[in-house]
GROMACS .gro file of C-alpha atoms in nm:
model
  260
    1MET     CA    1  20.148   5.657  17.614
    2THR     CA    2  20.250   5.920  17.344
    3LYS     CA    3  20.112   5.696  17.085
    4ARG     CA    4  19.778   5.657  17.243
    5HIS     CA    5  19.745   6.032  17.290
    6LEU     CA    6  19.828   6.063  16.916
    7ILE     CA    7  19.562   5.801  16.803
    8THR     CA    8  19.285   5.977  17.024
    9CYS     CA    9  19.358   6.327  16.854
   10SER     CA   10  19.361   6.164  16.525
   11VAL     CA   11  19.014   6.021  16.581
   12ILE     CA   12  18.898   6.327  16.700
   13VAL     CA   13  19.027   6.546  16.422
   14LEU     CA   14  18.885   6.278  16.166
   15LEU     CA   15  18.523   6.282  16.341
   16VAL     CA   16  18.539   6.685  16.320
   17ILE     CA   17  18.608   6.685  15.961
   18ILE     CA   18  18.343   6.418  15.880
   19SER     CA   19  18.093   6.638  16.092
   20VAL     CA   20  18.195   6.934  15.881
   21PHE     CA   21  18.136   6.759  15.540
   22ASN     CA   22  17.809   6.640  15.642
   23ILE     CA   23  17.678   6.974  15.753
   24CYS     CA   24  17.807   7.162  15.433
   25GLY     CA   25  17.663   6.895  15.191
   26THR     CA   26  17.343   6.856  15.328
   27LYS     CA   27  17.043   7.102  15.268
   28ALA     CA   28  16.881   7.252  15.550
   29VAL     CA   29  16.538   7.099  15.591
   30PRO     CA   30  16.273   7.315  15.798
   31THR     CA   31  16.146   7.117  16.096
   32VAL     CA   32  15.774   7.047  16.034
   33VAL     CA   33  15.556   7.015  16.347
   34LYS     CA   34  15.228   6.823  16.295
   35THR     CA   35  14.928   6.974  16.455
   36ALA     CA   36  14.585   6.827  16.478
   37LYS     CA   37  14.333   7.007  16.269
   38LEU     CA   38  14.111   7.209  16.491
   39SER     CA   39  13.754   7.230  16.438
   40PRO     CA   40  13.599   7.593  16.467
   41ARG     CA   41  13.519   7.677  16.818
   42ILE     CA   42  13.117   7.671  16.844
   43SER     CA   43  12.994   7.878  17.136
   44THR     CA   44  12.736   7.703  17.359
   45PHE     CA   45  12.583   8.018  17.490
   46ILE     CA   46  12.223   8.092  17.395
   47TYR     CA   47  12.285   8.437  17.231
   48LYS     CA   48  12.378   8.354  16.852
   49ASN     CA   49  12.327   8.665  16.654
   50THR     CA   50  12.428   9.022  16.674
   51ASP     CA   51  12.044   9.134  16.756
   52ALA     CA   52  12.010   8.916  17.051
   53ILE     CA   53  12.341   9.030  17.190
   54ASN     CA   54  12.273   9.395  17.156
   55GLU     CA   55  11.925   9.333  17.342
   56TYR     CA   56  12.127   9.304  17.647
   57SER     CA   57  12.307   9.612  17.718
   58PHE     CA   58  12.326   9.905  17.978
   59ALA     CA   59  12.373  10.259  17.885
   60ASN     CA   60  12.535  10.161  17.555
   61GLU     CA   61  12.812   9.960  17.749
   62ALA     CA   62  12.891   9.626  17.637
   63VAL     CA   63  12.767   9.305  17.841
   64PRO     CA   64  12.995   9.002  17.757
   65VAL     CA   65  12.707   8.766  17.711
   66ARG     CA   66  12.948   8.515  17.564
   67ASP     CA   67  13.096   8.454  17.927
   68ALA     CA   68  12.923   8.174  18.072
   69GLY     CA   69  12.897   8.322  18.428
   70VAL     CA   70  12.765   8.639  18.281
   71THR     CA   71  12.492   8.437  18.084
   72ARG     CA   72  12.387   8.243  18.383
   73LYS     CA   73  12.339   8.538  18.598
   74LEU     CA   74  12.150   8.731  18.335
   75LEU     CA   75  11.924   8.442  18.251
   76ARG     CA   76  11.843   8.412  18.633
   77SER     CA   77  11.761   8.781  18.680
   78ILE     CA   78  11.552   8.762  18.347
   79LYS     CA   79  11.351   8.462  18.475
   80LYS     CA   80  11.309   8.642  18.820
   81HIS     CA   81  11.121   8.920  18.639
   82SER     CA   82  10.945   8.727  18.367
   83PHE     CA   83  10.571   8.706  18.370
   84ALA     CA   84  10.580   8.328  18.506
   85CYS     CA   85  10.737   8.452  18.816
   86VAL     CA   86  10.606   8.800  18.874
   87GLN     CA   87  10.256   8.769  18.736
   88SER     CA   88  10.160   9.134  18.815
   89ASN     CA   89  10.130   9.439  18.596
   90ILE     CA   90  10.210   9.663  18.896
   91LEU     CA   91  10.549   9.737  18.791
   92GLN     CA   92  10.455   9.807  18.427
   93ASN     CA   93  10.169  10.026  18.536
   94LYS     CA   94  10.396  10.238  18.761
   95ALA     CA   95  10.646  10.268  18.477
   96ASP     CA   96  10.369  10.381  18.259
   97LYS     CA   97  10.295  10.671  18.497
   98TRP     CA   98  10.642  10.760  18.609
   99PHE     CA   99  10.864  10.717  18.325
  100PRO     CA  100  10.742  11.026  18.144
  101VAL     CA  101  10.858  11.228  18.451
  102VAL     CA  102  11.169  11.067  18.509
  103VAL     CA  103  11.304  11.026  18.150
  104PRO     CA  104  11.322  11.407  18.063
  105ILE     CA  105  11.489  11.487  18.383
  106LEU     CA  106  11.764  11.199  18.293
  107LYS     CA  107  11.801  11.366  17.945
  108ALA     CA  108  11.825  11.710  18.082
  109TYR     CA  109  12.133  11.603  18.296
  110GLY     CA  110  12.306  11.400  18.030
  111ILE     CA  111  12.223  11.058  18.225
  112PRO     CA  112  12.157  10.766  17.989
  113GLU     CA  113  11.786  10.652  17.985
  114ASP     CA  114  11.870  10.308  18.105
  115PHE     CA  115  11.885  10.455  18.471
  116LYS     CA  116  11.532  10.502  18.456
  117TYR     CA  117  11.498  10.147  18.573
  118ILE     CA  118  11.673  10.204  18.881
  119PRO     CA  119  11.362  10.291  19.073
  120LEU     CA  120  11.197   9.978  18.961
  121VAL     CA  121  11.471   9.757  19.088
  122GLU     CA  122  11.553   9.981  19.403
  123SER     CA  123  11.194  10.034  19.509
  124GLY     CA  124  10.943   9.926  19.256
  125PHE     CA  125  10.857  10.274  19.231
  126CYS     CA  126  10.737  10.273  19.616
  127GLU     CA  127  10.782  10.539  19.866
  128SER     CA  128  10.846  10.299  20.156
  129THR     CA  129  11.130  10.317  20.392
  130SER     CA  130  11.406  10.055  20.380
  131PRO     CA  131  11.526   9.889  20.716
  132LYS     CA  132  11.839  10.102  20.678
  133GLY     CA  133  11.662  10.433  20.647
  134ALA     CA  134  11.656  10.459  20.266
  135ARG     CA  135  11.343  10.601  20.139
  136GLY     CA  136  11.162  10.730  19.824
  137ILE     CA  137  11.178  10.566  19.472
  138TRP     CA  138  11.561  10.640  19.432
  139GLN     CA  139  11.597  10.501  19.796
  140PHE     CA  140  11.807  10.767  19.925
  141MET     CA  141  11.969  10.752  20.272
  142PRO     CA  142  11.889  11.108  20.466
  143GLY     CA  143  12.254  11.205  20.450
  144THR     CA  144  12.306  11.147  20.072
  145ALA     CA  145  11.967  11.303  20.015
  146ARG     CA  146  12.095  11.644  20.180
  147THR     CA  147  12.416  11.615  20.009
  148TYR     CA  148  12.231  11.631  19.670
  149GLY     CA  149  12.010  11.927  19.766
  150LEU     CA  150  11.688  11.733  19.919
  151LYS     CA  151  11.523  11.848  20.235
  152VAL     CA  152  11.484  11.568  20.507
  153GLY     CA  153  11.361  11.658  20.854
  154HIS     CA  154  11.136  11.890  21.028
  155GLY     CA  155  10.835  11.728  20.869
  156VAL     CA  156  10.973  11.755  20.540
  157ASP     CA  157  11.104  11.490  20.315
  158GLU     CA  158  11.176  11.557  19.964
  159ARG     CA  159  11.287  11.216  19.884
  160LEU     CA  160  10.930  11.146  19.819
  161ASN     CA  161  10.899  11.413  19.582
  162LEU     CA  162  10.954  11.239  19.231
  163SER     CA  163  11.081  11.534  19.037
  164LYS     CA  164  11.334  11.672  19.305
  165SER     CA  165  11.447  11.326  19.401
  166THR     CA  166  11.505  11.231  19.036
  167VAL     CA  167  11.721  11.552  19.014
  168ALA     CA  168  11.910  11.474  19.309
  169ALA     CA  169  11.986  11.100  19.177
  170CYS     CA  170  12.100  11.274  18.840
  171LYS     CA  171  12.337  11.474  19.017
  172TYR     CA  172  12.461  11.177  19.214
  173ILE     CA  173  12.483  10.944  18.921
  174LYS     CA  174  12.684  11.226  18.717
  175GLU     CA  175  12.930  11.232  19.005
  176LEU     CA  176  12.963  10.840  19.024
  177TYR     CA  177  13.039  10.864  18.642
  178ALA     CA  178  13.297  11.112  18.661
  179GLN     CA  179  13.461  10.889  18.930
  180PHE     CA  180  13.442  10.558  18.752
  181ASN     CA  181  13.436  10.652  18.391
  182SER     CA  182  13.164  10.375  18.342
  183TRP     CA  183  12.801  10.388  18.361
  184THR     CA  184  12.804  10.025  18.451
  185LEU     CA  185  13.018  10.088  18.766
  186ALA     CA  186  12.807  10.400  18.833
  187ALA     CA  187  12.508  10.208  18.878
  188ALA     CA  188  12.681   9.935  19.090
  189ALA     CA  189  12.826  10.236  19.310
  190TYR     CA  190  12.466  10.371  19.325
  191ASN     CA  191  12.386  10.049  19.505
  192ASN     CA  192  12.689   9.994  19.706
  193GLY     CA  193  12.840  10.313  19.766
  194GLU     CA  194  13.143  10.460  19.585
  195ILE     CA  195  13.381  10.424  19.860
  196LYS     CA  196  13.288  10.034  19.884
  197LEU     CA  197  13.315   9.985  19.530
  198ALA     CA  198  13.646  10.155  19.506
  199LYS     CA  199  13.792   9.941  19.760
  200VAL     CA  200  13.688   9.637  19.594
  201MET     CA  201  13.818   9.756  19.261
  202ASN     CA  202  14.157   9.832  19.409
  203LYS     CA  203  14.157   9.516  19.603
  204GLN     CA  204  14.095   9.302  19.302
  205ASN     CA  205  14.271   9.533  19.048
  206GLU     CA  206  13.974   9.518  18.834
  207ASP     CA  207  13.759   9.783  18.685
  208ASN     CA  208  13.492   9.579  18.488
  209TYR     CA  209  13.183   9.521  18.675
  210PHE     CA  210  13.120   9.194  18.511
  211ARG     CA  211  13.446   9.033  18.606
  212MET     CA  212  13.437   9.170  18.975
  213HIS     CA  213  13.343   8.945  19.272
  214LEU     CA  214  13.104   9.167  19.475
  215ASN     CA  215  12.854   9.115  19.757
  216ARG     CA  216  12.540   8.923  19.651
  217GLU     CA  217  12.305   9.237  19.622
  218THR     CA  218  12.556   9.435  19.406
  219GLY     CA  219  12.679   9.150  19.202
  220VAL     CA  220  12.319   9.118  19.060
  221TYR     CA  221  12.224   9.471  19.063
  222VAL     CA  222  12.320   9.575  18.706
  223TYR     CA  223  12.184   9.223  18.581
  224ASN     CA  224  11.853   9.309  18.739
  225LEU     CA  225  11.847   9.640  18.547
  226ILE     CA  226  11.934   9.473  18.212
  227ALA     CA  227  11.663   9.228  18.288
  228MET     CA  228  11.395   9.487  18.362
  229LYS     CA  229  11.506   9.651  18.062
  230ALA     CA  230  11.478   9.352  17.838
  231ILE     CA  231  11.131   9.257  17.962
  232ILE     CA  232  10.983   9.607  17.938
  233SER     CA  233  11.117   9.662  17.601
  234HIS     CA  234  11.034   9.301  17.473
  235PRO     CA  235  10.754   9.209  17.676
  236LYS     CA  236  10.599   8.928  17.463
  237LYS     CA  237  10.926   8.741  17.449
  238TYR     CA  238  10.911   8.699  17.817
  239GLY     CA  239  10.552   8.599  17.870
  240TYR     CA  240  10.357   8.926  17.882
  241ASP     CA  241  10.070   8.893  17.616
  242TYR     CA  242   9.946   9.247  17.607
  243TYR     CA  243  10.151   9.562  17.605
  244ALA     CA  244  10.094   9.920  17.476
  245ILE     CA  245  10.327  10.179  17.318
  246ARG     CA  246  10.394  10.512  17.500
  247ASP     CA  247  10.486  10.823  17.333
  248LEU     CA  248  10.707  11.000  17.586
  249SER     CA  249  10.814  11.291  17.374
  250HIS     CA  250  10.968  11.394  17.038
  251GLY     CA  251  10.903  11.062  16.881
  252THR     CA  252  11.052  10.840  17.173
  253PHE     CA  253  10.869  10.546  17.220
  254VAL     CA  254  10.880  10.282  17.521
  255LEU     CA  255  10.724   9.937  17.524
  256LEU     CA  256  10.519   9.902  17.855
  257ALA     CA  257  10.426   9.540  17.940
  258VAL     CA  258  10.074   9.444  18.073
  259ASN     CA  259   9.999   9.107  18.229
  260GLN     CA  260   9.683   8.916  18.169
   0.00000   0.00000   0.00000
């Protein structure tokens, strides 16, 4: 029994010695992992150059047009507002008439000029009343209108006053920006209300409009603003053959599309 034990121990010691010699006498060779050669990733999105990408923006905030979902929604909104679908110069004529009033007020309150498209998307520059009670080109509810200094009631409705309602809208938008620190989110909150938007943001732990899951109207709201901006800024590209350049003030120009 003792002999077997000694033999076993001897074998183990011998194997250990051989292993040590092999380790010491062999140069370390780095492990090489072969990887397949990757071809450069080519985006399949339609916006291939910087100029095209910059065309789609809101208040100088980036729009992630490389994202497939964003691209799809944006194209849908642009198609909806193109000449082929709208075939009317009503909105462009109203923009021609009202932008010179709205833009200077936005500028005076430090609101980006892109917010001038809200009345086009909200009301089409109409003074009608929505089923929920919103009225005027900025579509103020009575309570919100009073909060921001408009008189509503007793035969008076300043929501229908272009200048006064625009001032009220500027005050509201400025507060929304102070709350969300994003013009894009401020625009979304203008449509959906700051309380509802804040709840969605907290629930989804997300502060990027383009990555949020919102109700149908608010989910396309900013896309519609961007589409309206693109079409009025580049009318010929979207099917409007005739357009005029309007000098607003101090060398600021705006392209206004006119249908055939």
